[in-house]
Short mmCIF file of C-alpha atoms and ligand atoms in Angstrom, two decimals:
data_model
loop_
_atom_site.label_atom_id
_atom_site.label_comp_id
_atom_site.label_asym_id
_atom_site.label_seq_id
_atom_site.Cartn_x
_atom_site.Cartn_y
_atom_site.Cartn_z
CA MET R 11 34.35 13.45 17.54
CA THR R 12 33.58 17.12 17.02
CA ASP R 13 32.63 17.25 13.35
CA PRO R 14 28.82 17.63 13.42
CA ARG R 15 28.42 15.80 10.10
CA GLN R 16 30.23 12.83 11.54
CA ARG R 17 28.01 12.95 14.62
CA VAL R 18 24.91 12.95 12.45
CA ALA R 19 26.25 10.01 10.43
CA GLU R 20 26.93 8.08 13.63
CA TYR R 21 23.50 8.92 14.92
CA LEU R 22 21.77 7.70 11.76
CA LYS R 23 23.81 4.50 11.87
CA TRP R 24 22.79 4.03 15.49
CA GLN R 25 19.14 4.63 14.65
CA ASN R 26 19.20 1.97 11.95
CA THR R 27 20.81 -0.63 14.17
CA VAL R 28 18.83 0.09 17.31
CA SER R 29 15.32 0.49 16.01
CA PRO R 30 13.62 -0.21 12.72
CA PHE R 31 11.18 2.57 13.42
CA LEU R 32 13.56 5.49 13.59
CA LEU R 33 14.55 5.95 9.98
CA PRO R 34 15.04 9.65 9.27
CA LYS R 35 11.75 11.14 8.17
CA GLU R 36 13.25 12.50 4.94
CA LEU R 37 13.86 8.94 3.79
CA LEU R 38 10.22 8.04 4.27
CA VAL R 39 8.32 11.04 3.05
CA LYS R 40 8.66 12.51 -0.39
CA ARG R 41 10.45 15.79 -0.80
CA PRO R 42 7.90 18.57 -1.19
CA VAL R 43 6.67 18.94 -4.75
CA ALA R 44 3.94 21.02 -6.34
CA PRO R 45 0.57 19.74 -5.12
CA ALA R 46 -1.10 17.22 -7.43
CA PRO R 47 -3.93 18.61 -9.51
CA VAL R 48 -6.88 16.93 -7.90
CA ALA R 49 -10.31 17.10 -9.44
CA PRO R 50 -12.80 19.07 -7.34
CA VAL R 51 -14.90 16.91 -5.10
CA ALA R 52 -18.63 17.20 -5.16
CA PRO R 53 -20.21 17.11 -1.70
CA VAL R 54 -22.21 13.93 -1.21
CA ALA R 55 -24.60 13.34 1.63
CA SER R 56 -23.67 10.09 3.33
CA ALA R 57 -25.08 8.47 6.43
CA GLU R 58 -22.17 6.05 6.80
CA PRO R 59 -19.21 6.66 9.08
CA VAL R 60 -15.95 7.23 7.24
CA ALA R 61 -12.81 5.36 8.28
CA ILE R 62 -9.94 7.77 7.78
CA SER R 63 -6.31 7.08 8.56
CA SER R 64 -4.76 8.85 11.51
CA ASN R 65 -2.39 10.57 9.12
CA ASP R 66 -5.12 12.44 7.35
CA GLY R 67 -5.35 16.08 8.18
CA PRO R 68 -8.48 18.14 8.51
CA ALA R 69 -10.88 18.00 5.59
CA THR R 70 -10.01 21.54 4.61
CA GLY R 71 -7.02 23.01 2.82
CA ASP R 72 -4.80 21.68 0.07
CA GLY R 73 -2.59 18.68 -0.34
CA PRO R 74 -2.89 14.91 -0.38
CA ALA R 75 -4.20 14.50 3.18
CA ALA R 76 -7.12 16.86 2.67
CA ALA R 77 -7.81 15.45 -0.79
CA MET R 78 -7.84 11.91 0.59
CA THR R 79 -10.19 12.83 3.43
CA ALA R 80 -12.55 14.56 1.03
CA PHE R 81 -12.46 11.58 -1.33
CA ALA R 82 -13.18 9.14 1.51
CA ARG R 83 -16.28 11.17 2.34
CA GLU R 84 -17.28 11.27 -1.30
CA ILE R 85 -17.41 7.48 -1.70
CA ALA R 86 -18.43 6.50 1.84
CA GLY R 87 -21.93 5.52 0.75
CA CYS R 88 -20.86 3.89 -2.54
CA ARG R 89 -23.34 1.48 -4.11
CA SER R 90 -21.63 1.18 -7.49
CA CYS R 91 -21.64 -2.62 -7.32
CA ARG R 92 -23.35 -5.47 -5.45
CA LEU R 93 -20.54 -5.69 -2.85
CA GLY R 94 -21.85 -2.45 -1.35
CA GLU R 95 -25.00 -4.26 -0.29
CA THR R 96 -23.29 -6.92 1.83
CA ARG R 97 -20.39 -5.01 3.36
CA THR R 98 -20.13 -4.04 7.01
CA ASN R 99 -17.62 -1.27 6.29
CA LEU R 100 -16.21 0.19 3.14
CA VAL R 101 -12.44 -0.34 3.43
CA PHE R 102 -11.10 2.87 1.95
CA GLY R 103 -7.34 2.70 2.56
CA ASP R 104 -4.76 3.17 5.29
CA GLY R 105 -1.54 5.07 5.76
CA ASP R 106 0.22 8.26 4.79
CA PRO R 107 -1.23 10.18 1.81
CA HIS R 108 2.33 11.51 1.28
CA ALA R 109 3.80 7.99 1.14
CA ARG R 110 6.58 7.07 -1.27
CA ILE R 111 5.31 3.49 -1.49
CA MET R 112 1.81 2.20 -2.11
CA PHE R 113 0.83 -1.44 -1.57
CA ILE R 114 -2.22 -2.76 -3.40
CA GLY R 115 -4.00 -5.99 -2.51
CA GLU R 116 -7.13 -7.71 -3.75
CA GLY R 117 -10.02 -6.86 -1.47
CA PRO R 118 -11.11 -6.81 2.17
CA GLY R 119 -11.54 -10.08 4.03
CA ARG R 120 -13.63 -10.67 7.13
CA ASP R 121 -11.42 -8.77 9.59
CA GLU R 122 -10.99 -5.85 7.22
CA ASP R 123 -14.74 -5.68 6.59
CA LEU R 124 -15.40 -5.59 10.33
CA GLN R 125 -12.74 -2.99 11.12
CA GLY R 126 -12.88 -0.87 7.97
CA VAL R 127 -9.08 -1.04 7.63
CA PRO R 128 -7.12 -2.94 4.93
CA PHE R 129 -4.73 -5.78 5.78
CA VAL R 130 -5.44 -6.28 9.47
CA GLY R 131 -6.20 -10.05 9.44
CA ARG R 132 -3.65 -12.86 9.23
CA ALA R 133 -2.38 -11.86 5.78
CA GLY R 134 -2.37 -8.24 6.94
CA GLN R 135 -0.24 -9.06 9.94
CA LEU R 136 2.26 -10.71 7.63
CA LEU R 137 2.25 -7.66 5.34
CA THR R 138 2.85 -5.46 8.40
CA LYS R 139 5.77 -7.70 9.38
CA ILE R 140 7.26 -7.44 5.90
CA ILE R 141 7.00 -3.65 6.06
CA GLU R 142 8.17 -3.12 9.64
CA SER R 143 10.57 -6.02 10.35
CA GLY R 144 11.71 -6.50 6.76
CA MET R 145 11.76 -3.03 5.24
CA LYS R 146 12.34 -1.37 8.62
CA ILE R 147 9.82 1.38 8.05
CA PRO R 148 6.60 2.05 9.99
CA ARG R 149 3.45 0.69 8.36
CA SER R 150 1.93 4.14 8.89
CA SER R 151 4.53 5.63 6.52
CA VAL R 152 3.26 3.72 3.47
CA TYR R 153 -0.20 3.75 1.87
CA ILE R 154 -2.22 0.53 1.62
CA ALA R 155 -5.34 -0.10 -0.46
CA ASN R 156 -7.12 -2.80 -2.44
CA ILE R 157 -8.58 -3.33 -5.92
CA VAL R 158 -12.08 -3.42 -4.40
CA LYS R 159 -13.13 -1.55 -1.27
CA CYS R 160 -15.89 -3.88 -0.12
CA ARG R 161 -15.61 -7.51 0.94
CA PRO R 162 -16.56 -10.12 -1.65
CA PRO R 163 -18.79 -12.75 0.03
CA GLU R 164 -16.82 -15.77 1.30
CA ASN R 165 -13.63 -13.93 0.28
CA ARG R 166 -14.06 -14.93 -3.35
CA VAL R 167 -12.01 -13.13 -5.97
CA PRO R 168 -13.73 -9.90 -7.06
CA HIS R 169 -15.72 -10.29 -10.29
CA LYS R 170 -14.72 -8.30 -13.36
CA ASP R 171 -17.70 -5.94 -13.09
CA GLU R 172 -17.02 -5.31 -9.38
CA ALA R 173 -13.38 -4.48 -10.08
CA ALA R 174 -14.44 -2.27 -12.98
CA ALA R 175 -16.88 -0.41 -10.72
CA CYS R 176 -14.20 0.20 -8.08
CA ILE R 177 -10.91 0.65 -9.93
CA GLY R 178 -11.55 4.34 -10.55
CA HIS R 179 -11.53 4.89 -6.78
CA LEU R 180 -8.12 3.27 -6.45
CA LYS R 181 -6.79 5.23 -9.41
CA ARG R 182 -7.97 8.42 -7.77
CA GLN R 183 -6.09 7.47 -4.59
CA ILE R 184 -2.93 6.76 -6.62
CA ALA R 185 -3.30 10.19 -8.24
CA ILE R 186 -3.59 11.81 -4.79
CA VAL R 187 -0.62 9.97 -3.22
CA ARG R 188 1.52 9.95 -6.37
CA PRO R 189 3.88 7.38 -4.83
CA GLU R 190 7.30 6.73 -6.31
CA ALA R 191 6.69 2.99 -6.23
CA ILE R 192 3.61 0.77 -6.30
CA VAL R 193 3.79 -2.82 -5.03
CA LEU R 194 1.08 -5.08 -6.41
CA LEU R 195 0.32 -7.97 -4.10
CA GLY R 196 -0.81 -10.97 -6.11
CA LYS R 197 -2.54 -11.79 -9.35
CA THR R 198 -5.79 -9.90 -8.83
CA ALA R 199 -4.01 -6.58 -8.28
CA LEU R 200 -1.85 -7.20 -11.35
CA GLN R 201 -4.83 -8.16 -13.47
CA TYR R 202 -7.07 -5.26 -12.57
CA LEU R 203 -4.61 -2.38 -12.25
CA LEU R 204 -2.44 -3.22 -15.28
CA GLY R 205 -4.65 -5.59 -17.29
CA GLU R 206 -1.90 -8.22 -17.23
CA GLU R 207 -3.00 -11.84 -17.03
CA MET R 208 0.40 -13.49 -16.47
CA SER R 209 1.48 -15.44 -13.37
CA ILE R 210 3.15 -13.68 -10.46
CA ASN R 211 6.27 -15.72 -11.06
CA GLU R 212 6.47 -14.27 -14.57
CA ALA R 213 5.40 -10.76 -13.61
CA ARG R 214 7.82 -10.31 -10.73
CA GLN R 215 10.71 -10.61 -13.16
CA GLN R 216 9.42 -7.79 -15.36
CA VAL R 217 9.41 -4.01 -15.10
CA PHE R 218 6.01 -2.29 -15.16
CA HIS R 219 4.84 1.28 -14.93
CA TYR R 220 1.49 2.85 -14.17
CA GLU R 221 1.09 6.52 -15.10
CA GLY R 222 4.86 6.94 -14.96
CA ILE R 223 5.10 5.28 -11.52
CA ARG R 224 7.35 2.23 -11.18
CA VAL R 225 5.27 -0.85 -10.39
CA PHE R 226 6.71 -3.90 -8.62
CA VAL R 227 4.84 -7.19 -8.46
CA THR R 228 5.15 -9.83 -5.77
CA TYR R 229 3.20 -12.61 -4.10
CA HIS R 230 0.13 -11.87 -2.02
CA PRO R 231 0.82 -12.40 1.71
CA SER R 232 -2.00 -15.02 1.77
CA ALA R 233 0.05 -17.02 -0.74
CA LEU R 234 3.02 -16.76 1.62
CA LEU R 235 0.88 -18.13 4.45
CA ARG R 236 -0.09 -21.11 2.30
CA ASN R 237 3.35 -21.67 0.84
CA PRO R 238 6.40 -20.48 2.81
CA ASP R 239 8.56 -21.16 -0.26
CA TYR R 240 7.30 -17.82 -1.57
CA LYS R 241 8.89 -15.92 1.32
CA ARG R 242 12.39 -15.82 -0.12
CA PRO R 243 11.34 -14.55 -3.60
CA THR R 244 9.00 -12.04 -1.93
CA TRP R 245 11.84 -10.68 0.13
CA GLU R 246 13.99 -10.44 -3.03
CA ASP R 247 11.20 -8.38 -4.63
CA ILE R 248 10.89 -6.14 -1.59
CA LYS R 249 14.63 -5.54 -1.59
CA LYS R 250 14.36 -4.32 -5.19
CA VAL R 251 11.78 -1.77 -3.99
CA LEU R 252 14.12 -0.59 -1.21
CA VAL R 253 17.02 -0.24 -3.65
CA PHE R 254 14.82 1.64 -6.11
CA LEU R 255 13.85 4.12 -3.37
CA GLY R 256 17.37 4.43 -1.99
CA LEU R 257 16.35 3.00 1.38
CA PRO R 258 18.70 0.87 3.49
CA VAL R 259 18.63 -2.85 2.66
CA GLU R 260 19.45 -5.67 5.03
CA ASN R 261 19.73 -9.33 4.17
N1 URA O 317 -6.27 -9.45 1.55
C1 URA O 317 -6.30 -8.42 0.69
O1 URA O 317 -6.07 -8.54 -0.48
N2 URA O 317 -6.60 -7.22 1.18
C2 URA O 317 -6.85 -7.00 2.48
O2 URA O 317 -7.10 -5.86 2.85
C3 URA O 317 -6.79 -8.10 3.34
C4 URA O 317 -6.50 -9.32 2.86
N1 URA O 318 10.55 -10.17 5.44
C1 URA O 318 10.13 -11.29 6.06
O1 URA O 318 10.36 -11.46 7.23
N2 URA O 318 9.42 -12.19 5.34
C2 URA O 318 9.13 -12.01 4.04
O2 URA O 318 8.47 -12.82 3.43
C3 URA O 318 9.59 -10.84 3.42
C4 URA O 318 10.28 -9.96 4.15
#
């Protein structure tokens, strides 16, 4: 086998069968495009530590990584709603600011509040499994955030005014990442990002867009933990995302 193209094809095939974590980088990261116009960030004095993903670059320069780091600093001391008073950590977001896919949940739970990272508890571990074992891409290659950045007491659903106070932060992150696909996890994400009140079962069969970005809707991983019957439809939804992005799909 001397044809280099054939060797590359064989290699890629081998990568996909041997390890889920070796997808060619160009399948995971968007092709370079003109940098997003990001509003200038006012410096804000903040005493709180800022949890920043390992993929973020230095807080100088252009591009999504720098913009995300600067934005994390900007809202680190946020007190826009009552949840800011009871949080341990503001849970800003996690992953690659150049990601092609963005997952959006409801809000931090206990583990997330303690660690300052979204989706690290039981539901988070299931989401990670869906991404890594199901979609066969590293969790670090997507971007993950929530409707609200601070934990609602007793994990209650965020109130309307709390979501309203926080949604601008999420929208700013979406504008920085400019993913090709957004996956809304559960009813709260659907309700507060798109203003849609329908059930997940109804919504997952429809096509939505946010600011020109294709939006997919599926069950929240906590719902999957409570009811394993949701696993099959969730995987069908995730496969639609893979097909939309041109990523390899397994059954
Ligand atoms: N549930 C969510 O909606 N978000 C998290 O970050 C964790 C659990
Ligand atoms: N992959 C899984 O293993 N489970 C799901 O629910 C979805 C994808």
